Coordinates of C-alpha atoms and ligand atoms in Angstrom, one line a residue:
Chain A
M1 CA 0.0 0.0 0.0
L2 CA 2.6 2.5 1.0
K3 CA 4.8 1.1 -1.7
D4 CA 2.3 2.5 -4.2
I5 CA 3.6 6.0 -3.6
T6 CA 5.8 6.5 -6.6
L7 CA 7.0 10.0 -5.7
G8 CA 10.5 10.5 -6.9
Q9 CA 10.8 7.0 -8.2
Y10 CA 13.2 6.3 -11.0
F11 CA 12.6 3.7 -13.7
P12 CA 16.0 2.8 -15.1
G13 CA 16.1 2.6 -18.9
N14 CA 18.0 3.5 -22.0
S15 CA 15.5 5.3 -24.1
P16 CA 16.4 8.6 -25.9
V17 CA 14.5 10.4 -23.1
H18 CA 16.6 8.7 -20.5
R19 CA 19.8 9.6 -22.3
L20 CA 19.0 13.3 -22.5
D21 CA 21.1 15.6 -20.3
P22 CA 19.3 16.2 -17.1
R23 CA 19.6 20.0 -17.6
T24 CA 17.8 19.6 -21.0
K25 CA 15.0 17.7 -19.3
L26 CA 14.6 20.3 -16.6
I27 CA 14.6 23.2 -19.1
M28 CA 12.1 21.3 -21.3
L29 CA 9.9 20.8 -18.3
V30 CA 9.9 24.6 -17.6
V31 CA 9.2 25.2 -21.3
Y32 CA 6.4 22.8 -21.2
I33 CA 4.8 24.3 -18.2
V34 CA 5.1 27.8 -19.6
A35 CA 3.5 26.6 -22.9
L36 CA 0.8 24.8 -20.9
F37 CA -0.2 28.0 -19.0
C38 CA -0.3 30.0 -22.2
A39 CA -2.3 27.5 -24.1
D40 CA -5.9 28.0 -24.5
G41 CA -8.2 26.5 -27.1
W42 CA -8.7 22.9 -28.2
I43 CA -6.0 22.9 -30.8
A44 CA -3.3 24.1 -28.4
Y45 CA -4.3 21.6 -25.8
G46 CA -4.3 18.9 -28.5
I47 CA -0.7 19.8 -29.4
M48 CA 0.4 19.8 -25.7
F49 CA -1.3 16.4 -25.2
A50 CA 0.2 14.9 -28.4
F51 CA 3.7 16.1 -27.5
L52 CA 3.5 14.5 -24.0
A53 CA 2.0 11.3 -25.3
M54 CA 4.8 11.0 -27.9
T55 CA 7.5 11.7 -25.3
I56 CA 6.0 9.0 -23.0
A57 CA 5.9 6.6 -25.8
V58 CA 9.5 7.2 -26.7
S59 CA 10.6 7.0 -23.0
Q60 CA 9.0 3.5 -22.7
I61 CA 7.6 4.3 -19.3
P62 CA 4.5 2.3 -18.8
V63 CA 1.4 4.5 -18.9
K64 CA 0.1 2.5 -15.9
A65 CA 2.9 3.8 -13.8
I66 CA 2.0 7.4 -14.5
V67 CA -1.7 6.7 -13.9
R68 CA -0.8 5.0 -10.6
G69 CA 1.2 8.0 -9.5
M70 CA -1.8 10.2 -10.1
K71 CA -4.0 8.4 -7.6
P72 CA -3.2 10.5 -4.5
L73 CA -4.1 13.6 -6.5
V74 CA -7.6 12.5 -7.6
F75 CA -9.1 14.6 -4.8
I76 CA -7.4 17.8 -5.9
L77 CA -8.4 17.1 -9.5
I78 CA -12.1 16.6 -8.6
F79 CA -12.0 19.7 -6.4
T80 CA -10.6 21.9 -9.1
G81 CA -13.1 20.5 -11.6
I82 CA -16.1 21.2 -9.4
L83 CA -14.9 24.6 -8.4
N84 CA -14.5 25.7 -12.0
L85 CA -17.7 24.0 -13.1
F86 CA -19.9 25.8 -10.6
F87 CA -18.2 29.1 -10.1
T88 CA -17.5 30.3 -13.6
A89 CA -19.8 33.1 -14.8
G90 CA -21.0 32.7 -18.4
E91 CA -23.9 33.3 -20.7
T92 CA -24.9 30.0 -22.1
V93 CA -26.6 28.3 -19.2
L94 CA -26.7 24.5 -19.5
V95 CA -28.3 23.4 -16.2
S96 CA -29.9 25.6 -13.6
F97 CA -31.7 24.6 -10.5
W98 CA -31.8 25.9 -6.9
V99 CA -28.5 27.9 -6.4
I100 CA -26.5 25.8 -8.9
T101 CA -26.0 27.0 -12.4
I102 CA -23.7 25.3 -14.8
T103 CA -22.7 27.3 -17.9
L104 CA -21.0 26.1 -21.0
E105 CA -18.0 28.4 -20.2
G106 CA -17.8 26.7 -16.8
L107 CA -17.8 23.3 -18.3
V108 CA -15.1 24.1 -20.8
R109 CA -13.0 25.8 -18.2
A110 CA -13.3 22.9 -15.8
I111 CA -12.2 20.5 -18.5
F112 CA -9.3 22.7 -19.5
M113 CA -8.2 23.1 -15.9
V114 CA -8.3 19.4 -15.1
V115 CA -6.5 18.5 -18.3
R116 CA -3.9 21.2 -17.6
I117 CA -3.1 19.8 -14.1
L118 CA -3.1 16.2 -15.5
L119 CA -0.6 17.2 -18.2
L120 CA 1.5 19.2 -15.7
I121 CA 1.8 16.3 -13.3
S122 CA 2.4 13.7 -16.0
A123 CA 5.2 15.8 -17.4
T124 CA 6.8 16.1 -13.9
F125 CA 6.5 12.4 -13.4
L126 CA 8.1 11.7 -16.7
L127 CA 11.1 13.8 -15.6
T128 CA 11.5 11.9 -12.3
Y129 CA 10.8 8.6 -13.8
T130 CA 13.5 9.0 -16.5
T131 CA 16.1 10.8 -14.5
S132 CA 18.0 9.3 -11.6
P133 CA 18.0 11.5 -8.5
I134 CA 21.7 12.0 -8.7
A135 CA 21.5 13.2 -12.3
L136 CA 18.6 15.4 -11.4
T137 CA 20.4 17.2 -8.6
D138 CA 23.5 17.5 -10.8
G139 CA 21.5 19.1 -13.4
L140 CA 19.8 21.4 -11.0
E141 CA 23.1 22.4 -9.4
S142 CA 24.6 23.2 -12.7
L143 CA 21.5 25.2 -13.9
L144 CA 21.5 27.2 -10.6
G145 CA 25.2 27.7 -10.8
P146 CA 25.1 31.4 -11.6
L147 CA 23.3 32.0 -8.4
K148 CA 26.5 31.1 -6.5
K149 CA 27.7 34.6 -7.4
L150 CA 24.9 35.9 -5.1
R151 CA 26.3 33.8 -2.3
L152 CA 23.5 31.3 -2.5
P153 CA 24.6 27.9 -1.2
V154 CA 23.6 26.1 -4.4
H155 CA 25.8 23.1 -3.9
E156 CA 24.5 22.5 -0.4
L157 CA 20.9 22.9 -1.5
S158 CA 21.3 20.4 -4.3
M159 CA 23.1 18.0 -2.0
M160 CA 20.2 18.2 0.5
M161 CA 17.7 17.6 -2.3
C162 CA 19.7 14.7 -3.6
I163 CA 19.8 13.1 -0.1
A164 CA 16.1 13.7 0.5
L165 CA 15.2 12.2 -2.8
R166 CA 17.4 9.2 -2.2
F167 CA 15.9 8.5 1.2
I168 CA 12.2 8.8 0.3
P169 CA 11.9 5.1 -0.8
T170 CA 14.1 4.0 2.2
L171 CA 11.9 5.8 4.6
I172 CA 8.7 4.5 3.0
E173 CA 10.1 1.0 3.3
E174 CA 11.1 1.6 6.9
T175 CA 7.6 2.9 7.7
D176 CA 6.1 -0.2 6.2
K177 CA 8.3 -2.4 8.3
I178 CA 7.6 -0.6 11.5
M179 CA 3.9 -0.6 10.8
S180 CA 4.0 -4.4 10.3
A181 CA 5.9 -4.9 13.5
Q182 CA 3.4 -2.9 15.5
K183 CA 0.5 -4.6 13.8
A184 CA 2.0 -7.9 14.9
R185 CA 1.6 -6.6 18.4
G186 CA -2.0 -5.8 17.8
A187 CA -1.8 -2.1 16.9
D188 CA -4.8 -1.0 15.0
F189 CA -4.5 1.9 12.5
E190 CA -7.7 1.5 10.7
S191 CA -10.4 2.0 13.2
G192 CA -11.4 4.3 16.0
N193 CA -12.1 8.1 16.1
L194 CA -9.7 10.8 15.0
M195 CA -8.1 11.1 18.5
Q196 CA -7.5 7.4 18.7
R197 CA -6.1 7.3 15.2
V198 CA -3.6 10.1 15.9
K199 CA -2.6 8.3 19.1
A200 CA -2.1 5.1 17.1
L201 CA 0.6 6.9 15.0
V202 CA 3.0 7.3 18.0
P203 CA 4.2 3.7 17.9
I204 CA 5.2 4.4 14.2
L205 CA 6.5 7.9 14.4
V206 CA 8.9 7.4 17.4
P207 CA 10.8 4.5 15.9
L208 CA 10.7 6.2 12.5
F209 CA 12.3 9.4 13.8
I210 CA 14.9 7.5 15.7
S211 CA 15.9 5.5 12.7
A212 CA 15.9 8.6 10.5
F213 CA 18.3 10.3 12.9
R214 CA 20.4 7.2 13.1
R215 CA 20.6 7.1 9.4
A216 CA 21.4 10.8 9.2
D217 CA 24.2 10.3 11.7
E218 CA 25.6 7.3 9.8
L219 CA 25.5 9.2 6.5
A220 CA 27.2 12.2 8.0
T221 CA 30.0 10.0 9.4
A222 CA 30.3 8.1 6.1
M223 CA 30.6 11.4 4.2
E224 CA 33.1 12.8 6.6
C225 CA 35.2 9.6 6.3
R226 CA 35.4 10.3 2.6
C227 CA 36.5 13.8 3.3
Y228 CA 33.4 15.5 2.1
Q229 CA 33.6 19.2 2.9
G230 CA 31.2 21.0 0.6
G231 CA 31.2 22.0 -3.0
D232 CA 34.5 24.1 -3.2
G233 CA 37.1 22.4 -5.4
R234 CA 34.9 19.3 -5.8
T235 CA 35.2 17.6 -9.2
K236 CA 32.6 15.5 -10.8
M237 CA 32.9 11.9 -12.0
K238 CA 30.2 12.5 -14.6
L239 CA 30.6 15.8 -16.3
L240 CA 27.5 17.2 -17.9
R241 CA 27.9 18.0 -21.6
Y242 CA 25.2 18.9 -24.1
K243 CA 25.1 16.6 -27.0
L244 CA 23.5 16.8 -30.4
R245 CA 20.3 15.2 -29.1
D246 CA 20.0 17.9 -26.5
F247 CA 20.0 20.6 -29.2
K248 CA 17.4 18.6 -31.1
A249 CA 15.2 18.6 -27.9
F250 CA 15.7 22.3 -27.5
G251 CA 14.6 22.8 -31.1
I252 CA 11.4 20.8 -30.4
G253 CA 10.8 22.9 -27.3
V254 CA 11.1 26.2 -29.3
A255 CA 8.8 24.9 -31.9
L256 CA 6.3 23.9 -29.2
L257 CA 6.4 27.4 -27.7
A258 CA 6.1 29.0 -31.1
A259 CA 3.1 26.9 -32.0
V260 CA 1.3 27.7 -28.8
F261 CA 2.0 31.5 -29.0
T262 CA 1.0 31.6 -32.7
L263 CA -2.3 29.9 -31.9
K264 CA -2.8 32.3 -29.0
S265 CA -2.2 35.3 -31.1
F266 CA -4.8 34.1 -33.7
G267 CA -7.2 33.5 -30.8
L268 CA -7.7 29.9 -31.6
Chain B
M1 CA 31.1 -39.5 -6.1
Q2 CA 28.6 -42.2 -7.0
K3 CA 29.5 -44.2 -3.9
N4 CA 28.9 -41.1 -1.9
V5 CA 25.5 -40.5 -3.2
R6 CA 24.6 -44.1 -2.5
R7 CA 25.8 -43.8 1.0
H8 CA 23.8 -40.6 1.6
F9 CA 20.8 -42.3 0.3
M10 CA 21.3 -45.3 2.6
S11 CA 21.8 -43.2 5.6
Y12 CA 18.7 -41.2 4.6
C13 CA 16.7 -44.4 4.5
V14 CA 18.0 -45.6 7.7
N15 CA 17.2 -42.3 9.4
K16 CA 13.7 -42.5 8.1
E17 CA 13.2 -45.9 9.5
Y18 CA 14.7 -44.9 12.8
L19 CA 12.4 -41.9 12.9
C20 CA 9.2 -44.0 12.2
M21 CA 10.1 -46.2 15.1
C22 CA 10.5 -43.2 17.4
R23 CA 7.2 -41.8 16.3
R24 CA 5.4 -45.0 17.0
S25 CA 6.7 -45.2 20.5
D26 CA 5.9 -41.6 21.3
P27 CA 2.6 -41.5 23.2
Q28 CA 1.9 -37.9 22.2
E29 CA 1.8 -38.8 18.6
E30 CA -0.8 -41.5 19.2
E31 CA -3.8 -39.3 19.8
K32 CA -4.2 -37.3 16.6
V33 CA -4.7 -33.6 17.3
A34 CA -5.4 -31.2 14.5
P35 CA -2.4 -29.2 13.5
I36 CA -2.3 -25.7 14.8
L37 CA -1.3 -24.1 11.5
Q38 CA -1.9 -25.4 8.1
V39 CA -0.5 -23.6 5.0
Q40 CA -2.1 -24.7 1.7
N41 CA -0.7 -23.9 -1.7
L42 CA 0.4 -20.5 -0.6
Q43 CA 1.5 -18.1 -3.3
H44 CA 2.6 -14.5 -2.8
I45 CA 3.4 -11.9 -5.5
Y46 CA 4.8 -8.5 -4.5
S47 CA 3.6 -5.5 -6.5
A48 CA 1.4 -7.7 -8.7
G49 CA 0.6 -6.0 -12.0
T50 CA 3.5 -3.6 -12.1
P51 CA 7.0 -3.8 -13.7
F52 CA 8.3 -4.7 -10.2
E53 CA 6.2 -7.8 -10.0
H54 CA 8.1 -10.4 -7.9
I55 CA 7.0 -13.9 -7.0
A56 CA 8.1 -14.3 -3.4
L57 CA 6.3 -17.6 -2.6
Q58 CA 5.1 -20.3 -4.9
D59 CA 3.0 -23.3 -4.0
V60 CA 4.1 -23.6 -0.3
S61 CA 2.2 -26.2 1.8
F62 CA 3.0 -27.6 5.2
S63 CA 1.4 -28.0 8.6
V64 CA 2.6 -27.3 12.1
E65 CA 1.8 -29.4 15.1
R66 CA 1.4 -28.1 18.6
G67 CA 4.5 -27.9 20.6
E68 CA 6.9 -28.3 17.7
F69 CA 10.2 -26.4 17.4
I70 CA 10.6 -25.7 13.7
G71 CA 13.7 -24.2 12.2
V72 CA 13.3 -22.3 8.9
I73 CA 16.4 -22.0 6.7
G74 CA 17.0 -20.7 3.2
H75 CA 19.3 -18.4 1.3
T76 CA 18.8 -14.6 1.3
G77 CA 15.7 -13.6 -0.6
S78 CA 14.2 -17.1 -0.6
G79 CA 11.0 -15.9 0.9
K80 CA 11.4 -16.8 4.6
S81 CA 10.3 -13.5 6.0
T82 CA 7.5 -13.3 3.5
L83 CA 6.2 -16.7 4.6
M84 CA 6.4 -15.8 8.3
Q85 CA 4.4 -12.6 7.7
H86 CA 1.6 -14.7 6.2
L87 CA 1.3 -16.9 9.3
N88 CA -0.2 -14.2 11.4
G89 CA -2.2 -12.4 8.7
L90 CA 0.2 -9.4 8.1
L91 CA 0.4 -10.2 4.4
K92 CA -2.5 -11.5 2.4
P93 CA -1.8 -14.5 0.2
T94 CA -2.2 -13.9 -3.5
S95 CA -3.7 -17.4 -3.6
G96 CA -3.8 -20.3 -1.2
S97 CA -4.8 -20.2 2.5
I98 CA -3.6 -20.2 6.0
L99 CA -5.6 -22.2 8.5
L100 CA -5.2 -21.5 12.2
D101 CA -6.8 -24.3 14.3
G102 CA -8.7 -25.4 11.1
E103 CA -10.1 -21.9 10.4
D104 CA -9.0 -19.7 7.5
I105 CA -7.6 -16.6 9.1
W106 CA -8.8 -14.4 6.2
S107 CA -12.4 -15.6 6.4
D108 CA -13.4 -13.0 8.9
K109 CA -11.9 -9.7 9.9
K110 CA -12.1 -10.5 13.6
L111 CA -10.3 -13.7 13.0
T112 CA -7.4 -12.0 11.3
R113 CA -6.9 -9.7 14.2
Q114 CA -7.2 -12.6 16.7
S115 CA -4.6 -14.5 14.7
R116 CA -2.1 -11.6 15.4
F117 CA -2.4 -12.4 19.1
R118 CA -2.4 -16.2 18.8
V119 CA 0.6 -16.2 16.4
G120 CA 3.2 -13.9 17.8
L121 CA 5.8 -12.6 15.3
V122 CA 9.1 -11.2 16.2
F123 CA 10.6 -9.3 13.3
Q124 CA 14.1 -9.1 12.1
Y125 CA 15.9 -6.5 14.2
P126 CA 12.9 -6.1 16.5
E127 CA 14.7 -3.5 18.7
Y128 CA 13.9 -0.8 16.1
Q129 CA 10.2 -1.0 16.9
L130 CA 10.6 0.1 20.6
F131 CA 8.9 3.4 21.2
E132 CA 7.6 3.8 24.8
E133 CA 9.1 5.8 27.6
T134 CA 9.8 2.7 29.8
V135 CA 10.5 -0.9 29.2
Y136 CA 7.5 -1.8 31.2
K137 CA 5.1 0.2 29.0
D138 CA 6.7 -1.1 25.8
I139 CA 6.2 -4.7 26.8
A140 CA 2.6 -3.9 27.9
F141 CA 1.8 -2.5 24.4
G142 CA 0.7 -5.9 23.0
P143 CA -1.4 -7.1 26.0
K144 CA -3.0 -3.6 26.2
N145 CA -4.1 -3.9 22.5
M146 CA -5.7 -7.3 23.5
G147 CA -7.9 -5.4 25.9
L148 CA -6.8 -7.2 29.0
S149 CA -7.4 -6.0 32.6
K150 CA -4.7 -4.0 34.4
E151 CA -3.8 -6.9 36.7
E152 CA -3.5 -9.4 33.9
I153 CA -1.3 -7.0 31.9
D154 CA 0.9 -6.5 34.9
R155 CA 1.2 -10.3 35.4
R156 CA 2.1 -10.9 31.8
V157 CA 4.6 -8.1 31.6
R158 CA 6.5 -9.4 34.6
E159 CA 6.3 -13.0 33.4
A160 CA 7.5 -12.0 29.9
A161 CA 10.3 -10.0 31.4
G162 CA 11.3 -13.0 33.5
F163 CA 11.5 -15.2 30.5
V164 CA 14.0 -13.0 28.8
G165 CA 15.9 -12.0 31.9
I166 CA 14.9 -8.4 32.3
T167 CA 15.2 -7.4 35.9
D168 CA 12.5 -5.3 37.8
E169 CA 14.8 -2.3 37.9
Q170 CA 15.3 -2.5 34.1
L171 CA 11.5 -2.4 33.7
E172 CA 11.5 1.2 34.7
V173 CA 14.3 2.6 32.6
S174 CA 13.9 3.9 29.0
P175 CA 14.4 1.2 26.4
F176 CA 16.7 3.5 24.6
D177 CA 19.2 3.4 27.4
L178 CA 19.7 -0.4 27.1
S179 CA 22.4 -2.2 25.1
G180 CA 21.5 -3.7 21.7
G181 CA 21.1 -7.2 23.1
Q182 CA 19.0 -6.0 26.0
K183 CA 16.8 -4.0 23.6
R184 CA 16.2 -7.1 21.6
R185 CA 15.2 -9.0 24.7
V186 CA 12.7 -6.3 25.5
A187 CA 11.3 -6.5 22.0
I188 CA 10.9 -10.3 22.2
A189 CA 9.3 -9.9 25.6
G190 CA 6.8 -7.5 24.0
V191 CA 5.6 -10.4 21.8
I192 CA 5.9 -13.1 24.5
A193 CA 3.6 -11.0 26.7
M194 CA 0.7 -11.7 24.4
E195 CA 1.3 -15.3 25.3
P196 CA 1.0 -16.5 21.7
E197 CA 0.4 -20.2 21.0
V198 CA 2.8 -20.0 18.1
L199 CA 5.9 -17.9 18.5
I200 CA 7.6 -17.0 15.3
L201 CA 11.1 -15.4 15.3
D202 CA 12.8 -14.0 12.2
E203 CA 16.5 -14.3 12.8
P204 CA 16.3 -13.5 16.5
T205 CA 20.1 -13.7 17.0
A206 CA 21.3 -11.7 14.0
G207 CA 24.1 -9.3 14.9
L208 CA 24.6 -10.5 18.5
D209 CA 27.7 -11.9 20.1
P210 CA 27.8 -15.6 21.1
V211 CA 26.8 -14.9 24.7
G212 CA 23.9 -12.8 23.6
R213 CA 22.9 -15.5 21.1
E214 CA 22.9 -18.3 23.6
G215 CA 20.9 -16.2 26.0
I216 CA 18.2 -15.5 23.6
L217 CA 18.0 -19.0 22.4
A218 CA 17.7 -20.2 26.0
N219 CA 14.9 -17.7 26.6
I220 CA 13.0 -19.0 23.6
E221 CA 13.4 -22.6 24.7
S222 CA 12.2 -21.7 28.2
Y223 CA 9.1 -20.1 26.9
R224 CA 8.4 -23.1 24.8
K225 CA 8.8 -25.4 27.8
A226 CA 6.7 -23.3 30.1
K227 CA 3.7 -22.7 27.8
N228 CA 4.0 -25.7 25.5
A229 CA 4.1 -23.2 22.7
T230 CA 5.0 -23.9 19.1
I231 CA 8.1 -22.2 17.9
M232 CA 9.2 -21.3 14.4
M233 CA 12.6 -19.8 14.1
V234 CA 14.2 -18.4 10.9
S235 CA 17.9 -18.6 11.2
H236 CA 21.1 -18.5 9.2
S237 CA 23.0 -20.4 11.8
M238 CA 22.8 -24.1 10.8
S239 CA 24.3 -25.3 14.1
D240 CA 21.6 -23.4 16.1
V241 CA 18.7 -24.9 14.2
A242 CA 20.3 -28.3 14.1
R243 CA 20.6 -28.3 17.9
L244 CA 17.2 -26.8 18.8
A245 CA 14.7 -27.7 16.1
Q246 CA 12.9 -31.0 15.8
R247 CA 11.9 -30.2 12.2
L248 CA 13.4 -28.0 9.5
L249 CA 11.8 -26.2 6.6
V250 CA 14.1 -25.3 3.8
M251 CA 13.1 -22.5 1.5
S252 CA 14.7 -22.1 -1.9
D253 CA 13.7 -19.6 -4.6
A254 CA 10.2 -19.1 -3.3
H255 CA 9.6 -22.8 -3.0
L256 CA 9.6 -25.1 0.0
A257 CA 12.4 -27.3 -1.0
M258 CA 12.7 -29.7 2.0
D259 CA 10.6 -30.5 5.1
G260 CA 11.9 -33.0 7.6
T261 CA 13.9 -33.7 10.7
P262 CA 17.4 -32.2 10.9
Q263 CA 18.6 -35.7 10.4
E264 CA 16.7 -36.0 7.1
V265 CA 17.5 -32.6 5.9
F266 CA 21.3 -32.6 6.7
A267 CA 21.5 -36.1 5.1
R268 CA 21.0 -34.2 1.8
A269 CA 24.0 -32.1 2.5
Q270 CA 25.0 -31.8 -1.1
E271 CA 21.6 -30.4 -2.2
L272 CA 21.8 -27.9 0.6
L273 CA 25.2 -26.8 -0.5
D274 CA 23.9 -26.5 -4.1
M275 CA 21.2 -24.2 -2.8
G276 CA 23.8 -21.9 -1.5
L277 CA 23.2 -23.0 2.1
D278 CA 25.6 -24.0 4.8
I279 CA 25.5 -27.2 6.8
P280 CA 26.6 -27.4 10.4
E281 CA 30.4 -27.4 10.6
I282 CA 30.4 -30.7 12.4
T283 CA 28.3 -32.3 9.6
R284 CA 30.9 -31.0 7.1
V285 CA 33.7 -32.6 9.1
F286 CA 31.9 -35.9 9.2
L287 CA 31.1 -35.8 5.6
K288 CA 34.8 -35.5 4.9
L289 CA 35.5 -38.3 7.2
Q290 CA 33.0 -40.5 5.3
Q291 CA 34.7 -39.5 2.1
L292 CA 38.0 -40.6 3.5
G293 CA 36.4 -44.0 4.1
L294 CA 35.9 -44.0 7.9
P295 CA 32.8 -45.9 9.0
V296 CA 30.9 -43.0 10.6
E297 CA 27.4 -41.9 10.2
Q298 CA 26.0 -38.5 9.3
V299 CA 25.8 -36.2 12.4
Y300 CA 24.7 -32.7 13.0
T301 CA 25.3 -31.9 16.6
I302 CA 28.4 -32.1 18.8
E303 CA 26.9 -34.7 21.1
Q304 CA 26.2 -37.0 18.2
A305 CA 29.7 -36.5 16.9
T306 CA 31.2 -37.4 20.3
Q307 CA 29.1 -40.5 20.4
Q308 CA 30.3 -41.5 17.0
L309 CA 33.9 -40.9 17.7
C310 CA 33.7 -42.8 21.0
R311 CA 32.1 -45.7 19.2
L312 CA 34.8 -45.6 16.6
R313 CA 37.5 -45.6 19.2
G314 CA 35.8 -48.5 21.0
E315 CA 35.9 -50.5 17.8
V316 CA 39.5 -49.7 17.2
S317 CA 40.6 -50.6 20.7
N318 CA 38.5 -53.8 20.7
A319 CA 40.1 -55.0 17.5
Ligands
LIG401 N1 7.8 -5.3 0.3 C1 8.4 -5.9 -0.7 N2 8.1 -5.5 -2.0 C2 8.6 -6.1 -3.1 N3 9.4 -7.2 -3.0 C3 9.7 -7.6 -1.8 C4 9.2 -7.0 -0.6 N4 9.7 -7.7 0.5 C5 10.5 -8.7 0.0 N5 10.5 -8.6 -1.4 C6 11.2 -9.6 -2.3 O1 10.7 -10.9 -2.0 C7 11.8 -11.8 -2.0 C8 11.7 -12.6 -0.6 O2 12.0 -11.7 0.4 P1 12.1 -12.1 1.9 O3 12.3 -10.9 2.7 O4 10.9 -13.0 2.2 O5 13.5 -13.0 1.9 P2 14.2 -13.7 3.1 O6 14.2 -15.2 2.8 O7 13.6 -13.3 4.4 O8 15.6 -13.1 3.0 P3 16.7 -12.8 4.2 O9 17.4 -14.0 4.6 O10 17.6 -11.8 3.5 O11 15.9 -12.1 5.3 C9 13.1 -11.0 -2.1 O12 13.6 -11.3 -3.4 C10 12.7 -9.6 -1.9 O13 13.4 -8.8 -2.8
LIG402 MG1 14.2 -12.1 6.1

């Protein structure tokens, strides 16, 4: 059950999408999000959808995995949909009874909003599914590099993110194990009122925190043993270098943006 | 090589015969009581329907009689822990069933919860599950969940602490101030306090020194004797299971590869070695002696080895 949380999970593979430079993928994600928020009209959304579908197909990530990752967000999606459906003012009234009126504009807007969030999340999943956490933080560090001039601790931040991403699955596994162990002693997490349920969390949280601190301690020792002392003068084993395929990807990104803006300017 | 195989086979047959004789003369075996646990065609698939699908158990069937001490061995990742978590209803079988006292533990929600109390499971590295302020409270967690009265909880906590050698003063300290071995004892006491009819331990001695190991094994044995409980112990130490268990289950690649007395199982030493398992050191020594042509039988404990050697010396000095 807890295992189904796929946040930050990486599906190893060797597709063209996997092989792209992490920086390219990060930039492309930003480009995609910008395009997504500029898009309006059926054609623009069609293009955005087709682009994502093609990228997913090329990446060989099973669609099931992306759908499964979506599950925890169903509530937000429904909420957004309903909010837009009922609270958009418009002229063409479709349904009207009591205090509720549904307009055509509202319906269209609700669909667009939900599709927009779905595409946004799918694109983000695609990034984390095809990029290992290490590559991702390397990419981020390199992209944010210029901010070092402003005395921002870019290396430290990216290292923290890398460690956090790395330990999410470990902590989930650990939680699963502790939950099983307490269940074996008769702990009950599924029944009782709110107060009882909150109390039932103590036997999980205390061991979980203790083990997290223990892990942090061990990790710090291990890093110190390897003479880690921050980013200054640190060299990389895998140097990031843009290749031809990255420039192709950028080309596609520019085309995508151009298409969306052109459609927008024609009011389609 | 061929001769060797034949000899193994002979000793295997002989052992079986010897065993049957034992069984017949044992009065407890005469009156047929229903087995406490029955595992039927158990299959478990982790993450079914995803790219991470993994068959952890396949077609496992066996039954457990009351009062037995069963050792479970198998290489890393063979599915031992997965199997153990099925026996008290923590994991739901993908197919197959677990019967506790003849009733399917998944037939009714209440029964599933009851099975947690009747089949106590001590996890691998159980000390990481401690969470209360005092040792006493931690041991009392299980009995409290059972809904027992205050007096009964107190009795059980003190008795459980007694089994694992936790003193009255130690009951009042924080569990986090204890040593690793002591923490493990507290965790085991937390399960024993529920007075389960079947006590399952997943590698209870992993990572302990010899003294700590012996202590915990003695605790388990004393609980079994006092409550006539059934014990199942997963272990990587062949000499421990050989010495304590009356019966061994050998897991290999999600299957139950062997099920028999230590005598029967260790007689198939070569198969065990092929599975990537160890055999007790003393068995290994005697296997070598056999290969060298000495007239010794298969042994798996030090006592048996001494006997054999004494007999051998007797024969030599008589001749
Ligand atoms: N929660 C899980 N999700 C997915 N696969 C799992 C999970 N737990 C175990 N497995 C897999 O199932 C198989 C059996 O695991 P199990 O823990 O039962 O082995 P084991 O015999 O107890 O090994 P060990 O001796 O190392 O404790 C392993 O290959 C493991 O990778
Ligand atoms: Mg295990």
